[in-house]
Amino acid sequence: MTTRHTVPTARRSLLLHVNPLALAVVGVAAVPGSLAVRTLPIALVTVAVYAVVLLLVVPSVRYTLLCLALAAFAGLTVAYSTWRLGGHGETLALTAGLRIVVLAWPGAVVAVFVDPARLGDHLAQNLRLPARPVVAVTSALQQAAGLLVTWQQLVRARRARGAGPAGGPVARSRYGGGLVFALLVSSLRGASRQSIALDARGFASAHGRSWAEPAPWTGLDVAVAVGGALLAAVPVVLLVAV
């Protein structure tokens, strides 16, 4: 039991400590790399390489396959529209759909491992971006990350009061609408509290800012960034070789 779960836990801990900018390289580099997916063999080989690498690196196979399913759904819509508007060419449509999978899958996988606070540190200290937009973006990302927790709390609170989902589609729609409205109210309240706290700390008028945590680049960060670039270069190499 212990041996079975040690490796996934260690890999998850490792990914959580990777520089967010290095993780961003993995997702962003896939965008220009997907442009080299011109033929069906290139698309199939690239997706196969992506699958092997991601399943080996990411600790959760279920999460990796979930991201694949989401990317595949987006690719399916593109494939269908290409098939309808492109003369009913199955090969062309399938290539277009797999190109979307190549573009979206790596970024979707690494997104969950990006910590908003550490991302803000690296954007400000490494890329030297203006402090106010960085703090604003970091604050917004933290608010978005807390939406799922707030939703779960609202569901548990309603079930504790005996107001769980029941009845037909109309009753369930009302229940879901009430939850969405409560989530909106909670989000607006949280945003108001956070904006007041930021203003109280000189967010609007301060010029020289300091950062509590360092933002170093380690060997692991360089390895992840280089690995992401090499992964994105797979379809380019295949295109040149063909």
mmCIF file of C-alpha atoms in Angstrom:
data_model
loop_
_atom_site.group_PDB
_atom_site.id
_atom_site.type_symbol
_atom_site.label_atom_id
_atom_site.label_comp_id
_atom_site.label_asym_id
_atom_site.label_seq_id
_atom_site.Cartn_x
_atom_site.Cartn_y
_atom_site.Cartn_z
ATOM 1 C CA MET A 1 0.000 0.000 0.000
ATOM 2 C CA THR A 2 2.706 2.478 0.931
ATOM 3 C CA THR A 3 4.880 1.708 -2.073
ATOM 4 C CA ARG A 4 1.956 2.009 -4.466
ATOM 5 C CA HIS A 5 1.097 5.583 -3.461
ATOM 6 C CA THR A 6 4.565 6.961 -2.767
ATOM 7 C CA VAL A 7 5.557 7.635 -6.382
ATOM 8 C CA PRO A 8 2.368 9.502 -7.434
ATOM 9 C CA THR A 9 2.476 11.602 -4.270
ATOM 10 C CA ALA A 10 6.137 12.459 -4.836
ATOM 11 C CA ARG A 11 5.490 13.392 -8.466
ATOM 12 C CA ARG A 12 2.552 15.605 -7.471
ATOM 13 C CA SER A 13 4.674 17.341 -4.835
ATOM 14 C CA LEU A 14 7.406 17.823 -7.421
ATOM 15 C CA LEU A 15 5.061 19.415 -9.955
ATOM 16 C CA LEU A 16 3.587 21.721 -7.315
ATOM 17 C CA HIS A 17 7.083 23.116 -6.670
ATOM 18 C CA VAL A 18 7.881 23.757 -10.329
ATOM 19 C CA ASN A 19 8.200 27.383 -11.380
ATOM 20 C CA PRO A 20 4.792 28.504 -12.756
ATOM 21 C CA LEU A 21 6.563 30.149 -15.693
ATOM 22 C CA ALA A 22 8.141 26.808 -16.583
ATOM 23 C CA LEU A 23 4.702 25.217 -16.525
ATOM 24 C CA ALA A 24 3.437 28.058 -18.699
ATOM 25 C CA VAL A 25 6.126 27.233 -21.254
ATOM 26 C CA VAL A 26 4.649 23.734 -21.568
ATOM 27 C CA GLY A 27 1.221 25.114 -22.411
ATOM 28 C CA VAL A 28 2.270 28.080 -24.536
ATOM 29 C CA ALA A 29 4.864 26.175 -26.580
ATOM 30 C CA ALA A 30 2.163 23.751 -27.717
ATOM 31 C CA VAL A 31 0.408 26.569 -29.589
ATOM 32 C CA PRO A 32 3.086 27.166 -32.283
ATOM 33 C CA GLY A 33 3.904 23.450 -32.247
ATOM 34 C CA SER A 34 0.334 22.597 -33.222
ATOM 35 C CA LEU A 35 0.710 24.641 -36.404
ATOM 36 C CA ALA A 36 3.049 21.943 -37.731
ATOM 37 C CA VAL A 37 0.306 19.319 -37.529
ATOM 38 C CA ARG A 38 -0.391 19.253 -41.262
ATOM 39 C CA THR A 39 -1.032 15.566 -41.942
ATOM 40 C CA LEU A 40 -2.823 12.745 -40.160
ATOM 41 C CA PRO A 41 0.348 10.658 -39.491
ATOM 42 C CA ILE A 42 2.013 13.671 -37.845
ATOM 43 C CA ALA A 43 -1.088 14.241 -35.730
ATOM 44 C CA LEU A 44 -1.314 10.610 -34.606
ATOM 45 C CA VAL A 45 2.387 10.326 -33.730
ATOM 46 C CA THR A 46 2.330 13.648 -31.845
ATOM 47 C CA VAL A 47 -0.724 12.695 -29.779
ATOM 48 C CA ALA A 48 0.885 9.320 -29.012
ATOM 49 C CA VAL A 49 4.094 11.006 -27.814
ATOM 50 C CA TYR A 50 2.077 13.473 -25.723
ATOM 51 C CA ALA A 51 0.148 10.591 -24.157
ATOM 52 C CA VAL A 52 3.272 8.666 -23.190
ATOM 53 C CA VAL A 53 5.024 11.698 -21.689
ATOM 54 C CA LEU A 54 2.021 13.078 -19.803
ATOM 55 C CA LEU A 55 1.012 9.699 -18.393
ATOM 56 C CA LEU A 56 4.564 9.177 -17.151
ATOM 57 C CA VAL A 57 5.001 12.644 -15.636
ATOM 58 C CA VAL A 58 1.567 13.555 -14.269
ATOM 59 C CA PRO A 59 0.708 11.584 -11.105
ATOM 60 C CA SER A 60 -3.029 11.230 -11.771
ATOM 61 C CA VAL A 61 -3.952 9.147 -14.810
ATOM 62 C CA ARG A 62 -7.623 9.993 -14.309
ATOM 63 C CA TYR A 63 -6.939 13.727 -14.393
ATOM 64 C CA THR A 64 -4.765 13.377 -17.486
ATOM 65 C CA LEU A 65 -7.494 11.444 -19.296
ATOM 66 C CA LEU A 66 -10.107 13.993 -18.178
ATOM 67 C CA CYS A 67 -8.052 16.783 -19.748
ATOM 68 C CA LEU A 68 -7.728 14.633 -22.872
ATOM 69 C CA ALA A 69 -11.503 14.204 -22.985
ATOM 70 C CA LEU A 70 -12.052 17.966 -22.746
ATOM 71 C CA ALA A 71 -9.469 18.652 -25.456
ATOM 72 C CA ALA A 72 -10.956 15.866 -27.585
ATOM 73 C CA PHE A 73 -14.427 17.400 -27.268
ATOM 74 C CA ALA A 74 -13.081 20.718 -28.546
ATOM 75 C CA GLY A 75 -11.258 18.886 -31.319
ATOM 76 C CA LEU A 76 -14.433 16.993 -32.218
ATOM 77 C CA THR A 77 -16.352 20.229 -32.784
ATOM 78 C CA VAL A 78 -13.582 21.512 -35.051
ATOM 79 C CA ALA A 79 -13.407 18.176 -36.884
ATOM 80 C CA TYR A 80 -17.154 18.178 -37.487
ATOM 81 C CA SER A 81 -17.203 21.743 -38.800
ATOM 82 C CA THR A 82 -14.196 20.984 -41.012
ATOM 83 C CA TRP A 83 -15.942 17.884 -42.326
ATOM 84 C CA ARG A 84 -19.136 19.795 -43.074
ATOM 85 C CA LEU A 85 -17.444 22.779 -44.705
ATOM 86 C CA GLY A 86 -14.403 21.055 -46.203
ATOM 87 C CA GLY A 87 -16.022 18.750 -48.726
ATOM 88 C CA HIS A 88 -16.654 15.844 -46.327
ATOM 89 C CA GLY A 89 -12.967 14.916 -46.199
ATOM 90 C CA GLU A 90 -12.517 12.545 -43.274
ATOM 91 C CA THR A 91 -8.709 12.752 -43.216
ATOM 92 C CA LEU A 92 -8.703 16.554 -43.283
ATOM 93 C CA ALA A 93 -11.349 16.719 -40.557
ATOM 94 C CA LEU A 94 -9.569 14.238 -38.298
ATOM 95 C CA THR A 95 -6.266 16.086 -38.719
ATOM 96 C CA ALA A 96 -7.920 19.386 -37.788
ATOM 97 C CA GLY A 97 -9.469 17.832 -34.693
ATOM 98 C CA LEU A 98 -6.222 16.258 -33.528
ATOM 99 C CA ARG A 99 -4.462 19.580 -34.079
ATOM 100 C CA ILE A 100 -6.737 21.065 -31.402
ATOM 101 C CA VAL A 101 -5.870 18.197 -29.057
ATOM 102 C CA VAL A 102 -2.155 18.876 -29.599
ATOM 103 C CA LEU A 103 -2.742 22.564 -28.906
ATOM 104 C CA ALA A 104 -4.900 22.279 -25.787
ATOM 105 C CA TRP A 105 -3.978 19.059 -23.963
ATOM 106 C CA PRO A 106 -0.581 20.021 -22.405
ATOM 107 C CA GLY A 107 -1.823 23.393 -21.170
ATOM 108 C CA ALA A 108 -4.951 21.857 -19.656
ATOM 109 C CA VAL A 109 -2.870 19.286 -17.776
ATOM 110 C CA VAL A 110 -0.348 21.716 -16.242
ATOM 111 C CA ALA A 111 -2.913 24.417 -15.390
ATOM 112 C CA VAL A 112 -3.994 22.720 -12.144
ATOM 113 C CA PHE A 113 -0.405 22.766 -10.821
ATOM 114 C CA VAL A 114 -0.015 26.562 -11.198
ATOM 115 C CA ASP A 115 -0.247 28.353 -7.846
ATOM 116 C CA PRO A 116 -1.602 31.917 -8.369
ATOM 117 C CA ALA A 117 0.502 33.440 -5.577
ATOM 118 C CA ARG A 118 3.765 31.921 -6.869
ATOM 119 C CA LEU A 119 2.806 32.906 -10.415
ATOM 120 C CA GLY A 120 2.485 36.519 -9.297
ATOM 121 C CA ASP A 121 5.895 36.378 -7.611
ATOM 122 C CA HIS A 122 7.547 35.084 -10.768
ATOM 123 C CA LEU A 123 5.743 37.503 -13.089
ATOM 124 C CA ALA A 124 6.838 40.475 -11.005
ATOM 125 C CA GLN A 125 10.367 39.398 -10.057
ATOM 126 C CA ASN A 126 11.507 37.446 -13.121
ATOM 127 C CA LEU A 127 9.601 39.084 -15.974
ATOM 128 C CA ARG A 128 9.612 42.527 -14.287
ATOM 129 C CA LEU A 129 5.974 43.163 -15.099
ATOM 130 C CA PRO A 130 4.220 46.145 -13.441
ATOM 131 C CA ALA A 131 3.301 45.349 -9.864
ATOM 132 C CA ARG A 132 -0.298 46.582 -9.880
ATOM 133 C CA PRO A 133 -1.516 44.424 -12.810
ATOM 134 C CA VAL A 134 0.361 41.440 -11.371
ATOM 135 C CA VAL A 135 -1.305 41.808 -7.969
ATOM 136 C CA ALA A 136 -4.701 42.312 -9.621
ATOM 137 C CA VAL A 137 -4.335 39.203 -11.801
ATOM 138 C CA THR A 138 -3.078 37.145 -8.859
ATOM 139 C CA SER A 139 -6.010 38.266 -6.732
ATOM 140 C CA ALA A 140 -8.490 37.395 -9.498
ATOM 141 C CA LEU A 141 -6.961 33.941 -9.978
ATOM 142 C CA GLN A 142 -7.135 33.248 -6.254
ATOM 143 C CA GLN A 143 -10.801 34.256 -6.244
ATOM 144 C CA ALA A 144 -11.494 31.950 -9.191
ATOM 145 C CA ALA A 145 -9.663 29.070 -7.519
ATOM 146 C CA GLY A 146 -11.933 29.413 -4.487
ATOM 147 C CA LEU A 147 -15.178 29.146 -6.458
ATOM 148 C CA LEU A 148 -15.249 25.339 -6.293
ATOM 149 C CA VAL A 149 -14.728 25.370 -2.520
ATOM 150 C CA THR A 150 -17.506 27.942 -2.120
ATOM 151 C CA TRP A 151 -19.825 25.857 -4.296
ATOM 152 C CA GLN A 152 -19.193 22.759 -2.185
ATOM 153 C CA GLN A 153 -19.861 24.724 0.999
ATOM 154 C CA LEU A 154 -23.145 26.027 -0.388
ATOM 155 C CA VAL A 155 -24.240 22.512 -1.371
ATOM 156 C CA ARG A 156 -23.408 21.105 2.074
ATOM 157 C CA ALA A 157 -25.194 23.991 3.826
ATOM 158 C CA ARG A 158 -28.368 23.461 1.803
ATOM 159 C CA ARG A 159 -28.321 19.720 2.367
ATOM 160 C CA ALA A 160 -27.898 20.317 6.117
ATOM 161 C CA ARG A 161 -31.066 22.425 6.016
ATOM 162 C CA GLY A 162 -32.909 19.716 4.096
ATOM 163 C CA ALA A 163 -32.966 21.703 0.856
ATOM 164 C CA GLY A 164 -31.167 19.247 -1.395
ATOM 165 C CA PRO A 165 -32.061 18.624 -5.045
ATOM 166 C CA ALA A 166 -35.316 16.720 -5.422
ATOM 167 C CA GLY A 167 -38.255 16.457 -7.779
ATOM 168 C CA GLY A 168 -38.356 16.816 -11.529
ATOM 169 C CA PRO A 169 -36.259 18.878 -13.973
ATOM 170 C CA VAL A 170 -38.004 22.133 -13.040
ATOM 171 C CA ALA A 171 -37.256 21.715 -9.321
ATOM 172 C CA ARG A 172 -33.657 20.765 -10.043
ATOM 173 C CA SER A 173 -33.276 23.787 -12.337
ATOM 174 C CA ARG A 174 -34.535 26.059 -9.566
ATOM 175 C CA TYR A 175 -32.144 24.424 -7.119
ATOM 176 C CA GLY A 176 -29.197 24.930 -9.474
ATOM 177 C CA GLY A 177 -30.246 28.515 -10.194
ATOM 178 C CA GLY A 178 -30.385 29.251 -6.479
ATOM 179 C CA LEU A 179 -26.902 27.845 -6.014
ATOM 180 C CA VAL A 180 -25.545 29.926 -8.891
ATOM 181 C CA PHE A 181 -27.128 33.079 -7.460
ATOM 182 C CA ALA A 182 -25.709 32.342 -4.000
ATOM 183 C CA LEU A 183 -22.283 31.736 -5.535
ATOM 184 C CA LEU A 184 -22.491 35.074 -7.363
ATOM 185 C CA VAL A 185 -23.395 36.915 -4.150
ATOM 186 C CA SER A 186 -20.572 35.204 -2.252
ATOM 187 C CA SER A 187 -18.083 36.062 -5.010
ATOM 188 C CA LEU A 188 -19.102 39.726 -5.031
ATOM 189 C CA ARG A 189 -18.755 39.911 -1.258
ATOM 190 C CA GLY A 190 -15.331 38.270 -1.402
ATOM 191 C CA ALA A 191 -14.194 40.640 -4.144
ATOM 192 C CA SER A 192 -15.368 43.651 -2.118
ATOM 193 C CA ARG A 193 -13.517 42.472 0.996
ATOM 194 C CA GLN A 194 -10.364 41.807 -0.989
ATOM 195 C CA SER A 195 -10.432 45.182 -2.743
ATOM 196 C CA ILE A 196 -10.832 46.983 0.604
ATOM 197 C CA ALA A 197 -7.921 44.980 2.043
ATOM 198 C CA LEU A 198 -5.709 45.791 -0.961
ATOM 199 C CA ASP A 199 -6.528 49.506 -0.748
ATOM 200 C CA ALA A 200 -5.782 49.460 2.990
ATOM 201 C CA ARG A 201 -2.327 48.083 2.170
ATOM 202 C CA GLY A 202 -1.573 50.827 -0.356
ATOM 203 C CA PHE A 203 -2.505 48.907 -3.487
ATOM 204 C CA ALA A 204 -3.771 52.024 -5.281
ATOM 205 C CA SER A 205 -0.986 54.476 -4.446
ATOM 206 C CA ALA A 206 2.199 52.538 -3.576
ATOM 207 C CA HIS A 207 5.061 52.631 -6.085
ATOM 208 C CA GLY A 208 8.020 50.773 -4.606
ATOM 209 C CA ARG A 209 6.807 47.297 -3.766
ATOM 210 C CA SER A 210 8.559 44.438 -2.032
ATOM 211 C CA TRP A 211 7.800 40.723 -2.331
ATOM 212 C CA ALA A 212 7.615 38.371 0.623
ATOM 213 C CA GLU A 213 8.782 35.245 -1.213
ATOM 214 C CA PRO A 214 11.780 34.806 -3.547
ATOM 215 C CA ALA A 215 11.218 33.581 -7.099
ATOM 216 C CA PRO A 216 14.278 31.538 -8.077
ATOM 217 C CA TRP A 217 14.833 29.360 -11.128
ATOM 218 C CA THR A 218 16.096 25.883 -10.279
ATOM 219 C CA GLY A 219 17.439 23.043 -12.361
ATOM 220 C CA LEU A 220 14.033 21.374 -12.189
ATOM 221 C CA ASP A 221 12.381 24.494 -13.620
ATOM 222 C CA VAL A 222 14.831 24.602 -16.514
ATOM 223 C CA ALA A 223 14.307 20.894 -17.174
ATOM 224 C CA VAL A 224 10.502 21.301 -17.268
ATOM 225 C CA ALA A 225 10.699 24.328 -19.574
ATOM 226 C CA VAL A 226 13.124 22.600 -21.937
ATOM 227 C CA GLY A 227 11.036 19.422 -21.838
ATOM 228 C CA GLY A 228 7.909 21.376 -22.732
ATOM 229 C CA ALA A 229 9.682 23.051 -25.639
ATOM 230 C CA LEU A 230 11.009 19.706 -26.898
ATOM 231 C CA LEU A 231 7.561 18.161 -26.597
ATOM 232 C CA ALA A 232 6.074 20.986 -28.641
ATOM 233 C CA ALA A 233 8.832 20.521 -31.243
ATOM 234 C CA VAL A 234 7.761 16.928 -32.004
ATOM 235 C CA PRO A 235 5.329 17.853 -34.825
ATOM 236 C CA VAL A 236 7.839 20.365 -36.215
ATOM 237 C CA VAL A 237 10.532 17.702 -36.410
ATOM 238 C CA LEU A 238 8.102 15.264 -38.023
ATOM 239 C CA LEU A 239 7.030 17.868 -40.578
ATOM 240 C CA VAL A 240 10.631 18.656 -41.517
ATOM 241 C CA ALA A 241 11.539 14.960 -41.661
ATOM 242 C CA VAL A 242 8.634 14.199 -43.969
#
